[in-house]
Structure formats: C-alpha cells, structure tokens
Tab-separated table of C-alpha atoms in Angstrom:
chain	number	residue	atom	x	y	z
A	2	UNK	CA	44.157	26.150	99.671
A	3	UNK	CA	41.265	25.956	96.992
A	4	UNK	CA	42.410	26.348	93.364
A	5	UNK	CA	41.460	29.567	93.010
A	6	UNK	CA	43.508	30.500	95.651
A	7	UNK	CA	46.593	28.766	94.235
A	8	UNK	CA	45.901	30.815	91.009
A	9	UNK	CA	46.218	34.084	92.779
A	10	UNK	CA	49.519	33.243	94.642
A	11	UNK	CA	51.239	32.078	91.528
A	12	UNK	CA	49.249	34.351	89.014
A	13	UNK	CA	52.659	36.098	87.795
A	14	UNK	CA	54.280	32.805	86.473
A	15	UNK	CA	51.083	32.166	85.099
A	16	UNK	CA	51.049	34.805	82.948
A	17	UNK	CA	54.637	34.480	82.400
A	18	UNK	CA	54.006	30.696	81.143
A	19	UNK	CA	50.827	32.265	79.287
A	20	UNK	CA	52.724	35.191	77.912
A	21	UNK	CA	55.530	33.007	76.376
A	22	UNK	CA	53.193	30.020	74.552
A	23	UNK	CA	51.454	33.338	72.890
A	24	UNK	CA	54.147	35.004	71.832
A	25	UNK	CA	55.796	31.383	70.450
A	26	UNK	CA	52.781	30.355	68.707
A	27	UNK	CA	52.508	34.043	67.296
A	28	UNK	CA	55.401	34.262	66.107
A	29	UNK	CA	55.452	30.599	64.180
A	30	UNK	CA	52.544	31.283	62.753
A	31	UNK	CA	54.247	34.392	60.664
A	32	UNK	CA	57.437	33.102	60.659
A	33	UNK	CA	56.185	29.716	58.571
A	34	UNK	CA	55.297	31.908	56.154
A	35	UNK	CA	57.929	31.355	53.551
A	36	UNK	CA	59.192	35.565	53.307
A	37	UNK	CA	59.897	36.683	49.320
A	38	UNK	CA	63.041	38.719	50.203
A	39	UNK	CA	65.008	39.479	53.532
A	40	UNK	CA	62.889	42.341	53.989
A	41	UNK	CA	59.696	40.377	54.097
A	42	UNK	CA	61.601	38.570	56.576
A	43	UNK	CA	63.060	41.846	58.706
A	44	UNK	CA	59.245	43.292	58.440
A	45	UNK	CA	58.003	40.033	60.255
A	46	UNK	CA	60.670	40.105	62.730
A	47	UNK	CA	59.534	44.229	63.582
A	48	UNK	CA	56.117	42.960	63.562
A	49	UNK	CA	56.746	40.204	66.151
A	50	UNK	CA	59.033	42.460	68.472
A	51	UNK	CA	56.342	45.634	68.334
A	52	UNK	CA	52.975	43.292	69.085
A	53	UNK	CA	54.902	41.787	71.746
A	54	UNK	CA	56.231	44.605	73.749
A	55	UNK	CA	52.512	46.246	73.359
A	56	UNK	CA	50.728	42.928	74.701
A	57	UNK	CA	53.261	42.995	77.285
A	58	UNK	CA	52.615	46.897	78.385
A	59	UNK	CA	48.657	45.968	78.166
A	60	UNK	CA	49.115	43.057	79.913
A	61	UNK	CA	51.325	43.784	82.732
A	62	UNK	CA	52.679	47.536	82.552
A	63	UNK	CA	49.632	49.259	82.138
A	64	UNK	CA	47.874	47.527	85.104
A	65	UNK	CA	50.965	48.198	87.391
A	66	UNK	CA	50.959	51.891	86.756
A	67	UNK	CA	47.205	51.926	87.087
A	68	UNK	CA	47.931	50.336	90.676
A	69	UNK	CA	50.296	52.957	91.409
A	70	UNK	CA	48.300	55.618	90.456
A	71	UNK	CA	45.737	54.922	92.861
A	72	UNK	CA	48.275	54.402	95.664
A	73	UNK	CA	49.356	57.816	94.983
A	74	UNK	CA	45.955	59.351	94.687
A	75	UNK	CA	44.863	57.534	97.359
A	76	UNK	CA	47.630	59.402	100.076
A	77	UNK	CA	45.792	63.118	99.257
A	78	UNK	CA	43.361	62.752	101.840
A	79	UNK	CA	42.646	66.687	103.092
A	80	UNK	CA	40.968	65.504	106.185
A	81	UNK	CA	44.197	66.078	107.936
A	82	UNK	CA	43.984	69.990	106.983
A	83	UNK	CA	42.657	71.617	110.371
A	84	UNK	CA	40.194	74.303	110.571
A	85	UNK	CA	41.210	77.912	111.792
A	86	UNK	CA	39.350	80.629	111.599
A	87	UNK	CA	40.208	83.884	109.557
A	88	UNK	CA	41.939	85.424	111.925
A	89	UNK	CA	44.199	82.954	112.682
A	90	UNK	CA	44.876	82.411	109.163
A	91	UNK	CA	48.013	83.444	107.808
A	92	UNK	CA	48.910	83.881	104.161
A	93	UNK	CA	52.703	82.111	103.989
A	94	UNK	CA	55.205	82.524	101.011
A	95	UNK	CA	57.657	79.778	100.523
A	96	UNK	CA	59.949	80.406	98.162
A	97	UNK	CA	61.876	77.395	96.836
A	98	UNK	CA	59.077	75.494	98.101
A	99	UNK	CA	58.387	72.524	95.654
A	100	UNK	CA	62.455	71.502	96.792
A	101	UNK	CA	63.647	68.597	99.403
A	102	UNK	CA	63.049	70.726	102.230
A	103	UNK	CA	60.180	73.707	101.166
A	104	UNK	CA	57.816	70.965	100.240
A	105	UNK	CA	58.155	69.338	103.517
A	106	UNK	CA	57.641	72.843	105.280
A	107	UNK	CA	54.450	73.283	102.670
A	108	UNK	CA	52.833	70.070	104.087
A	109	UNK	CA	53.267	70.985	107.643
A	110	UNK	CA	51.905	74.884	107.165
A	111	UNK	CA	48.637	73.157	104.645
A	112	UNK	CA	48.172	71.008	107.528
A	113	UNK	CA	48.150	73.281	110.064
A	114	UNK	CA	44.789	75.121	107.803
A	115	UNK	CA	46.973	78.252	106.984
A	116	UNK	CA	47.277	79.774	103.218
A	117	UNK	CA	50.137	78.756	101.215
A	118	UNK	CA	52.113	80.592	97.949
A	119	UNK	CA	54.796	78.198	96.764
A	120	UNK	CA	56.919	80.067	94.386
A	121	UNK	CA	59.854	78.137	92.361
A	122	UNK	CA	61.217	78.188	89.404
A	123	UNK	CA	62.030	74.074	89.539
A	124	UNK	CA	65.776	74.789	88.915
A	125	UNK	CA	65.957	71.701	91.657
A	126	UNK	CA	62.258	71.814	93.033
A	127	UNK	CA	60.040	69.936	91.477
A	128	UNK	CA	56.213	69.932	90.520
A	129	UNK	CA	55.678	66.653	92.284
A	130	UNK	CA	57.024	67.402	95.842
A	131	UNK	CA	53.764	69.740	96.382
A	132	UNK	CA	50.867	67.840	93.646
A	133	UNK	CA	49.097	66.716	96.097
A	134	UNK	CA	48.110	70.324	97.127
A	135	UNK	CA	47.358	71.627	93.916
A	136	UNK	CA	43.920	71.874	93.371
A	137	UNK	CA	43.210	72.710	97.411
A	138	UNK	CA	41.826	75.856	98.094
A	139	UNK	CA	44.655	77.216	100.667
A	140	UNK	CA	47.137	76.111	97.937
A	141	UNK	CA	48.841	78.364	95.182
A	142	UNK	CA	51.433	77.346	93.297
A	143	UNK	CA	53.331	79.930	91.214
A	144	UNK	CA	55.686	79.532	88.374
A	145	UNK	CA	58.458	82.588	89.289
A	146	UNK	CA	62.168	83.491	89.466
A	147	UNK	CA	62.701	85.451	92.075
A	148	UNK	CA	65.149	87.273	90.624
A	149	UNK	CA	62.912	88.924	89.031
A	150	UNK	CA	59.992	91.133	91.629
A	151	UNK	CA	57.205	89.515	92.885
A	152	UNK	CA	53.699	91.213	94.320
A	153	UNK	CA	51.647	89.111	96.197
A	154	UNK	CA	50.006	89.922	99.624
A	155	UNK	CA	51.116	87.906	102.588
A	156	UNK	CA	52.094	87.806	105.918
A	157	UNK	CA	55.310	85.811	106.522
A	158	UNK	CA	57.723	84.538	104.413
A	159	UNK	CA	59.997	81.480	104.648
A	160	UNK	CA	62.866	82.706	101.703
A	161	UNK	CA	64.408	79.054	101.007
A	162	UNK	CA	64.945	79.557	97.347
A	163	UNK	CA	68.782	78.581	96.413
A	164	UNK	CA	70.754	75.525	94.956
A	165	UNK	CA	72.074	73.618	97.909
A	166	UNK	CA	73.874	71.064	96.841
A	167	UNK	CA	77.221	71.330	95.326
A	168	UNK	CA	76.646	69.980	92.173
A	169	UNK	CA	73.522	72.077	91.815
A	170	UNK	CA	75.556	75.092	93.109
A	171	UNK	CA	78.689	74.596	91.246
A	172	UNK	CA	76.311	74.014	87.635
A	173	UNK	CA	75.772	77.614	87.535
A	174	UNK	CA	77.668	79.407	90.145
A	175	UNK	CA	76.358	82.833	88.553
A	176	UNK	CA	73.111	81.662	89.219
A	177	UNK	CA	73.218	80.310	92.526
A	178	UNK	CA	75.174	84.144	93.545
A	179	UNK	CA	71.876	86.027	91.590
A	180	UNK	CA	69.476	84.066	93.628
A	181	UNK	CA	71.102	84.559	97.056
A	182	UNK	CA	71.625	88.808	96.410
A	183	UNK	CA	69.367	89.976	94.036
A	184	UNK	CA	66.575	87.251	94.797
A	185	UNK	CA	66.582	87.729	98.086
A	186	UNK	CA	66.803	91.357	97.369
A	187	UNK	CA	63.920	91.447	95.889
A	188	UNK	CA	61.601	89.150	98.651
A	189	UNK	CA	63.282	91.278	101.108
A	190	UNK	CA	61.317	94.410	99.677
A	191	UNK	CA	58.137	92.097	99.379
A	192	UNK	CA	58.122	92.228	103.239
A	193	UNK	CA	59.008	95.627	103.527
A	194	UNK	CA	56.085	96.417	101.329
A	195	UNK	CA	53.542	93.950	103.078
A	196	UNK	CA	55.311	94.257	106.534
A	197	UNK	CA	55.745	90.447	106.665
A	198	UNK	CA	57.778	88.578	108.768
A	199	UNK	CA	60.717	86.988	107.012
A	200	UNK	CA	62.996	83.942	107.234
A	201	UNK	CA	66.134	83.139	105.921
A	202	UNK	CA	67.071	79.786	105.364
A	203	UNK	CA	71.052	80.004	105.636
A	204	UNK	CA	73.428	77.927	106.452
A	205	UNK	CA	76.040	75.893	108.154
A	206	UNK	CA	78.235	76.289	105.277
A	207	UNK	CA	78.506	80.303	106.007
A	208	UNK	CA	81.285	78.168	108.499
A	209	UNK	CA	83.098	77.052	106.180
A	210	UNK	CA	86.143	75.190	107.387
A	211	UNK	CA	85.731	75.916	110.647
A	212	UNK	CA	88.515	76.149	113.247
A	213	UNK	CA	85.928	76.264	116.116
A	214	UNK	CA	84.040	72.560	116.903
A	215	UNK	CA	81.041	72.585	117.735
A	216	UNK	CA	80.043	75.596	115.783
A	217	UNK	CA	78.116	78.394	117.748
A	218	UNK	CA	76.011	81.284	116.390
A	219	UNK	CA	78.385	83.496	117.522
A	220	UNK	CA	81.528	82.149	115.278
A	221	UNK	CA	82.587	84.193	112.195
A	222	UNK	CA	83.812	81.530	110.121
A	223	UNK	CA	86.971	80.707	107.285
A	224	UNK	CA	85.646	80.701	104.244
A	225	UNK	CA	87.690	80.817	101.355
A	226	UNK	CA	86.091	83.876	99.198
A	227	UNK	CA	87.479	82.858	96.329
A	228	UNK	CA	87.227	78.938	96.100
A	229	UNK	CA	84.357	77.005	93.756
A	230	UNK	CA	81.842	76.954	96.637
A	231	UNK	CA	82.559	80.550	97.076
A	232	UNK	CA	79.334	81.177	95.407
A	233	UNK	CA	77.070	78.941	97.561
A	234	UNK	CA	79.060	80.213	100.875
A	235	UNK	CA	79.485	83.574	100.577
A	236	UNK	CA	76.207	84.321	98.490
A	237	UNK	CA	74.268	83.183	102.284
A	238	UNK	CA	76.687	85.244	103.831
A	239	UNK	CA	75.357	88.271	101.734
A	240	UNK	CA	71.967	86.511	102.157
A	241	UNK	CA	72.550	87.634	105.519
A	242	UNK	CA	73.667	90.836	105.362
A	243	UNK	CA	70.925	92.103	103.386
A	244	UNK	CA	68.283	90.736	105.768
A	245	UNK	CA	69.888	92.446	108.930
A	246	UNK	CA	70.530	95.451	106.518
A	247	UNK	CA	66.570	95.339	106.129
A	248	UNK	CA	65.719	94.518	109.439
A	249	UNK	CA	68.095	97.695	111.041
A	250	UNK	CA	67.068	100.359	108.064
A	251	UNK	CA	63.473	99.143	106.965
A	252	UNK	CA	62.153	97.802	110.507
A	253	UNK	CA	61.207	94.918	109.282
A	254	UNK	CA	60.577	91.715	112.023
A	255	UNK	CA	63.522	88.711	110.614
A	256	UNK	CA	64.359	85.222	111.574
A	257	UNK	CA	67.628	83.720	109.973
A	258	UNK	CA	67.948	79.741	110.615
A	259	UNK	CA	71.650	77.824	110.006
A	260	UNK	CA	70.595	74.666	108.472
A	261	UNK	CA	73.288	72.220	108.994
A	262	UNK	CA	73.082	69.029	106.748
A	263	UNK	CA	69.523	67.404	106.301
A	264	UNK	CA	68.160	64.809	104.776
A	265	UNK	CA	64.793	62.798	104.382
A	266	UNK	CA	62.261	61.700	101.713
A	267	UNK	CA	61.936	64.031	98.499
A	268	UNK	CA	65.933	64.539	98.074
A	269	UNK	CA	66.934	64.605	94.711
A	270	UNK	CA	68.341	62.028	92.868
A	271	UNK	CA	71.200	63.863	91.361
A	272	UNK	CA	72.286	66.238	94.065
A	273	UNK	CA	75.370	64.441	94.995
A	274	UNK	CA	75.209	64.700	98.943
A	275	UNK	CA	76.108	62.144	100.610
A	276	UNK	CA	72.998	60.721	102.416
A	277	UNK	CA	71.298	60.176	98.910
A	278	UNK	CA	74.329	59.306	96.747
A	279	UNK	CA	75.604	56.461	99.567
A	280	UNK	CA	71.862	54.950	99.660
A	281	UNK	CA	71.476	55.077	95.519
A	282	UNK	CA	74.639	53.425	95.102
A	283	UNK	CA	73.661	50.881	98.018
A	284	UNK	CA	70.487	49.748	96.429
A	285	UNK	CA	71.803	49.549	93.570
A	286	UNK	CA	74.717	47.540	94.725
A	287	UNK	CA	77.330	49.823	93.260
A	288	UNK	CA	80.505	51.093	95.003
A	289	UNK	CA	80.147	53.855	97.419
A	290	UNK	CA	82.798	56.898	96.578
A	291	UNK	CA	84.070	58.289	99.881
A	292	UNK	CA	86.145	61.257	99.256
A	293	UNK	CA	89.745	61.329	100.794
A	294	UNK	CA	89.693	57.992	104.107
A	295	UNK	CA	86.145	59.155	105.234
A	296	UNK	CA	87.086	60.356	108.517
A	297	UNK	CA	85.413	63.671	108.108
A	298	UNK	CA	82.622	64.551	109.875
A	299	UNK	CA	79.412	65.743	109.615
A	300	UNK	CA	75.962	66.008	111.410
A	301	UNK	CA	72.742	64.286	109.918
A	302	UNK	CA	69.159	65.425	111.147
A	303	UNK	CA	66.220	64.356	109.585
A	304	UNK	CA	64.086	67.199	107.767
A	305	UNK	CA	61.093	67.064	109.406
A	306	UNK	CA	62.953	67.768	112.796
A	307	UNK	CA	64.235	70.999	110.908
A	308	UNK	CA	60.556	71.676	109.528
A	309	UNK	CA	59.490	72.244	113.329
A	310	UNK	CA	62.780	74.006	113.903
A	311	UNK	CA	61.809	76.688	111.308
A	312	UNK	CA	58.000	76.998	112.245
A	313	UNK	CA	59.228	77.618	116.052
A	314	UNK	CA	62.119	80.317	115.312
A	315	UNK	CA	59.093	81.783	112.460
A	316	UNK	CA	56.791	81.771	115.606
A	317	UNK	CA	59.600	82.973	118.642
A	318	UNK	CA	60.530	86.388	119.771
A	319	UNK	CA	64.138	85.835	118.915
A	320	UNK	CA	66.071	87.910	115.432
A	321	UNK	CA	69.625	86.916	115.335
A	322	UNK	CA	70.625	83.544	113.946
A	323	UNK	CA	70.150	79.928	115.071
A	324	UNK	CA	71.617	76.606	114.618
A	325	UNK	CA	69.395	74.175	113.371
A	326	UNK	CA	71.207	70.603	113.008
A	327	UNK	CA	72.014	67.311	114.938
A	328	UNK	CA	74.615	67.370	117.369
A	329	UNK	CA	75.065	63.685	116.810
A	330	UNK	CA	78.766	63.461	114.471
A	331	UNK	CA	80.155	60.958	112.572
A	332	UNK	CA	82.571	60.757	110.267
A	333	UNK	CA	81.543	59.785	106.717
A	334	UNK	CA	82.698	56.301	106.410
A	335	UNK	CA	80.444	55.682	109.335
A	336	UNK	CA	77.605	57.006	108.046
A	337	UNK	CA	78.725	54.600	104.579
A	338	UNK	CA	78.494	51.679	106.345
A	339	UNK	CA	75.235	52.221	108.011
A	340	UNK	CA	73.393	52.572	104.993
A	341	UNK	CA	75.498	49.315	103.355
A	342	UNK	CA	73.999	47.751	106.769
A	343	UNK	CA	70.732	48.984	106.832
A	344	UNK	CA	69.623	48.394	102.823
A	345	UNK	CA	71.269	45.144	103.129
A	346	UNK	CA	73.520	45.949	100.454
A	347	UNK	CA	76.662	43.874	98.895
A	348	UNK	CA	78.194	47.139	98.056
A	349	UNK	CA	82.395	48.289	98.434
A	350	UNK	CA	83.531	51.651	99.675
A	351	UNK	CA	85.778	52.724	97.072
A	352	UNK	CA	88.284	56.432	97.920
A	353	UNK	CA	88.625	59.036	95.585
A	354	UNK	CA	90.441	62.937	96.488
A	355	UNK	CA	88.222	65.201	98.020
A	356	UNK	CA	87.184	68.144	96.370
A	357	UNK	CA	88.316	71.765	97.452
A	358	UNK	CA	87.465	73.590	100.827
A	359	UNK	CA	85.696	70.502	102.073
A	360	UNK	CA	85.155	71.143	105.670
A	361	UNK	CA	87.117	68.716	107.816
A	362	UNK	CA	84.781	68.760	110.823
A	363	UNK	CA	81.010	70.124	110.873
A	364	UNK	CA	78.518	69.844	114.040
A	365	UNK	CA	76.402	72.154	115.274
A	366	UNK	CA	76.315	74.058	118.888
A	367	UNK	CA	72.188	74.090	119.357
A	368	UNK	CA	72.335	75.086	122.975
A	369	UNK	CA	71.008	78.770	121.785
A	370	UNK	CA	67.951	76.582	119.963
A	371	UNK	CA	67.327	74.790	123.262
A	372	UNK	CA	66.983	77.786	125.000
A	373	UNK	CA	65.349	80.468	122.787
A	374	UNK	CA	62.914	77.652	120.995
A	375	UNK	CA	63.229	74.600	123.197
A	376	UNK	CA	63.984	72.950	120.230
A	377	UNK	CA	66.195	69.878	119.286
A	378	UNK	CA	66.206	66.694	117.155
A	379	UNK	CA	64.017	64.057	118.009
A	380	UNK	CA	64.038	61.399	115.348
A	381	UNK	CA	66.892	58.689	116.259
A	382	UNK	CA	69.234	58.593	113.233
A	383	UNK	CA	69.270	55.163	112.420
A	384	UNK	CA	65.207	55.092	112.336
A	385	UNK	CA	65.723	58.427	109.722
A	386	UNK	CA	68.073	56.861	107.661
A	387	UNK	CA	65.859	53.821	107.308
A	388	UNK	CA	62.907	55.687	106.396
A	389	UNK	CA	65.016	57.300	103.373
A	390	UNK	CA	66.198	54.383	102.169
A	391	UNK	CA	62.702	52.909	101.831
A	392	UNK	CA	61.633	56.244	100.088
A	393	UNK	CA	64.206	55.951	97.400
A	394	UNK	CA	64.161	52.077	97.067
A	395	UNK	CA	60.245	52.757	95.852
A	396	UNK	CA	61.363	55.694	94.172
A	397	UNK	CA	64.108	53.080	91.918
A	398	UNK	CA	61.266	50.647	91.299
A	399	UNK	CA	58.685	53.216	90.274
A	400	UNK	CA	61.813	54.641	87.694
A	401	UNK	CA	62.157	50.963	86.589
A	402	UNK	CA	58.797	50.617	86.021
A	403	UNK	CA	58.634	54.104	83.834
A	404	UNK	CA	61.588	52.702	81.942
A	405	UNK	CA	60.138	49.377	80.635
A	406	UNK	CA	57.158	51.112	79.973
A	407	UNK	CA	58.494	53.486	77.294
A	408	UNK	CA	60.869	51.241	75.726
C-alpha cells in the first residue's frame, strides 16, 4: 500500500493521536499561566473543556452528520413514482399515516403515482416516517385531529389513526376511546359526503383472550369490557360497529382488515411491544423482560406483507372483515432468543408478571384472505426480523451520534 493509502485506513487514530497532542499542548500553554485566584484557575479549566468539545464537534461530529445527511437525502429518489394517467389517479386519505404502519402504506400508494393526504396529529406518528414525500407534488401532509371534522375531497380512505401499542393506549385511555368513536365518526361521514371507499384498520385484539385457536373472522371474542386495555379493545370493536352502521344506513362501499401483530422498520422506540423492546434491549446488551415463563404465543408478520394485504382487500369485492397476520406461532421466549441470536447479543432473559388480560394464545385463521384476496405472508420471519434489527441498530448509532453532538 502507498502512504497515502495507509493514511486513509488509519485516518481515525490519526486524528485521535492529532486531537490529543492539541488539546495537551493547549491546555499547558494556559494552564502555565500562574492563575491570581481559584477562579482564574476554574475560568481556564471552562475555557479548556468548551474549545475542546467545539474542535471536537468541528472536527469529527459535524462531518459525520454532514455524511449522514447526504445518505438520507440521497434515498429520495422519485424515479420510482410511476406514471398514471388522471383517470387512474386516485386521491387516498391515510389517516394515522406518518405511524409504523401508515407511512409504510404512504410509500407503497406514492409509488404506485396515486395522490396522497396523510393526516396525523403525531400523538405516535412522526414527521420523519413520510419527509421524504414532502415537497412531491402527489404528497400532502396535514397537521389534524380527527376528532375534530375534516373536509377534503378524496376517493378512498385507509382510517388507521389510533394508539396501538399498550403503553401508547394505556397513556391516555380517554384518548385512545375518542379517536376510535368519535374520530372515526367523523371520517366515516367524510366518505359518506365524498362517497369514498373506506377502510378500517382493526384488529386482532377485538379477540381478546380468545378461547378459539386459530382465530377466524367469524369468532366473537372474550374481551374483558372493563379491564385497562378495555379502551384499545373495545374502542375497535365500536370502530366496527360504526363502519357497518354506515355501510347498512348510509350505503357507503367498506373494507375492515384484523391486523394481527406486525412489525418492521419505522416502529417506535418507546412502544413497548415486544419485537422492538426484545431487539433494543439486545443491542444494547441489556436483559430482555419476558412477562410471566414466555410460553405465550403470538404471530409475527412483517409490515410490508400487511401493506399489500390492505391495498388488495382496498382493491377486492369483499365488505366483511379479514384476517391479516402470520400463521407462523411462537411463543415469546422463542421469539427472545432469536433476536439474542440474530444481533449477536450477550444479553439474559430476565421474568417479570404479566400484565392483565394478556392473551394466552394469538394466531390468525387467513384461509378467508387466501381465498377472497389470494393473499398471505411472504417474507420468511427470520429474514424480517433481521432486517429490523439492522434498522434500529442504525437508528441507536444515529441517536448516539445526536447525543455527543449536543453535549
């Protein structure tokens, strides 16, 4: 290798090296200055600490996020953002769509060249999921509550606006029962008025602690109507009600999809389910809290299997509800040490109580997907959980990189 090329490999410890005879010849040249009181002294010291940590954010920081910036800018390429005419065009309303999954369902629909309303009010959506959009001309992003009305022309609507995740749920249960009647209340009459089609994002936990495995469209449930995720549970069940109460009285053409659990890219960091928490703790080698032994069950699919799930029951024939999950089950502790596996992790599996009305078993029956949208999950779990573990193991060195930079 020529010496230039030795520089490059090893130009880190060379600015480490570089860094440190700076900062030690800076700060004896101050310090042998004989100080007139202590706070001569302590001023020196502040002096020292400040120009050092602002070298080092010129030096190294600055460049890194400049690097990262263009990395980011560099992914919004609209090329991929087909061309349909007019009449193919459809204007879409996502509600809820700058969350885990609505932003996911916004890429695939600004792909596919159609126009797009996003409308959140970023209780757990955020700005960032959908960026990359703003600024493109099929894109609007709108700043709303939908409790409160909304007028917009359009011509379908995917209604995904809710807290899903317990602790998002469970910080405002009020809330979470608002959005689910008089939210979707109020897009319900938005497609009455503009004769849209309209889906309803429900879900497997409508369920609850089901005494019928696998789970089939046609099962009422046990929910407990009075329990802490009463609010989350039965506010989809109203969800529900209202949109068949629509659909019967006001003629208008629905779709209602049962999400079972889903993960990918984009989940948020705090939302306490499982997929994310386990992987967080695993990168960051911390313990990984299984409630109760971990021999509950559940069923993982990846989101963008349920993002062509919802565009093909949006696009069928078919009104009553549908699974949407992975019939794939395995109990929690499984799904623990996967992720330990997979992120190469040193991490324990420490067992706390589980919380109240925790469903014991949860898997989907998707045989009336199969048939009415010939429809079913198609990403292998093990590739899906690797491809969230390498999303949030950039997402922890971007935060560490934030951190050091406004310290």
């Amino acid at each position: 290798q020529s010496t230039w090329g030795i520089l490059i490999l090893h130009w880190k410890k060379l600015f480490t090296i570089i860094f440190i005879l700076f900062l030690a010849f800076f700060s004896l040249n101050i310090l042998c200055r004989t100080p007139s009181n202590d706070r001569e002294f302590d001023l020196r010291i502040e002096r020292i600490v400040t120009n050092s940590l602002r070298i080092y954010h010129r030096s190294y920081i600055q460049p890194l996020q400049e690097v990262v910036n263009r990395q980011h800018l560099s992914n919004y390429d609209y090329s991929e953002v087909k061309q349909i005419s007019e009449v193919d065009r459809k204007r879409i309303l996502v509600t809820g769509g700058a969350g885990f999954v609505g932003s996911h369902l916004v890429d695939r629909l600004m792909r596919e060249g159609h126009l797009v309303i996003v409308v959140d009010n970023f209780f757990t959506g955020r700005r960032r999921n959908v960026e990359r959009w703003i600024g493109h001309p099929n894109f609007e992003l709108i700043h709303h509550d939908i409790e409160k009305p909304l007028q917009l022309e359009i011509d379908e609507i995917y209604h995904l606006a809710s807290p899903a995740s317990p602790i998002h749920y469970l910080e405002n249960p009020i809330k979470t029962l608002k959005t689910n009647t008089i939210g979707t209340l109020n897009i319900l009459g938005l497609a009455k008025r503009t004769r849209a089609r309209f889906l309803l994002a429900s879900t497997s936990e409508v369920y609850g602690n089901p005494v019928v495995h696998p789970q089939n469209e046609g099962y009422w449930g046990n929910v407990n109507p009075i329990g802490p995720r009463a609010c989350y549970d039965e506010g989809k069940r109203v969800s529900e009600t209202l949109t068949y109460s629509y659909s019967r009285q006001e003629g208008i053409q629905v779709r209602v999809a049962r999400i079972f659990n889903t993960f990918g890219p984009r989940m948020h960091f705090n939302d306490g389910r499982v997929v994310s928490s386990f992987i967080i703790s695993a990168l960051r080698d911390q313990p990984l809290t299984i409630h109760g032994r971990g021999d509950q069950t559940r069923s993982f699919q990846y989101v963008d299997d349920l993002v062509r799930g919802l565009i093909a029951l949006m696009g069928s024939n078919y009104s009553l509800p549908v699974n949407l999950g992975n019939t794939e089950e395995l109990s929690v502790k499984q799904l623990a040490l996967k992720i330990v596996k997979y992120s190469n992790s040193s991490s324990d599996l420490v067992y706390v109580d589980r919380p109240v009305d925790d469903p014991e078993r949860r898997r989907p029956d998707i045989s009336l997907a199969s048939r009415v949208l010939d429809w079913k999950p198609s990403i292998p779990l093990d590739k899906a959980i690797n491809e969230t573990i390498n999303y949030f193991r950039k997402e922890l060195f971007l935060q560490s990189a934030m951190r050091l930079t406004f310290r």
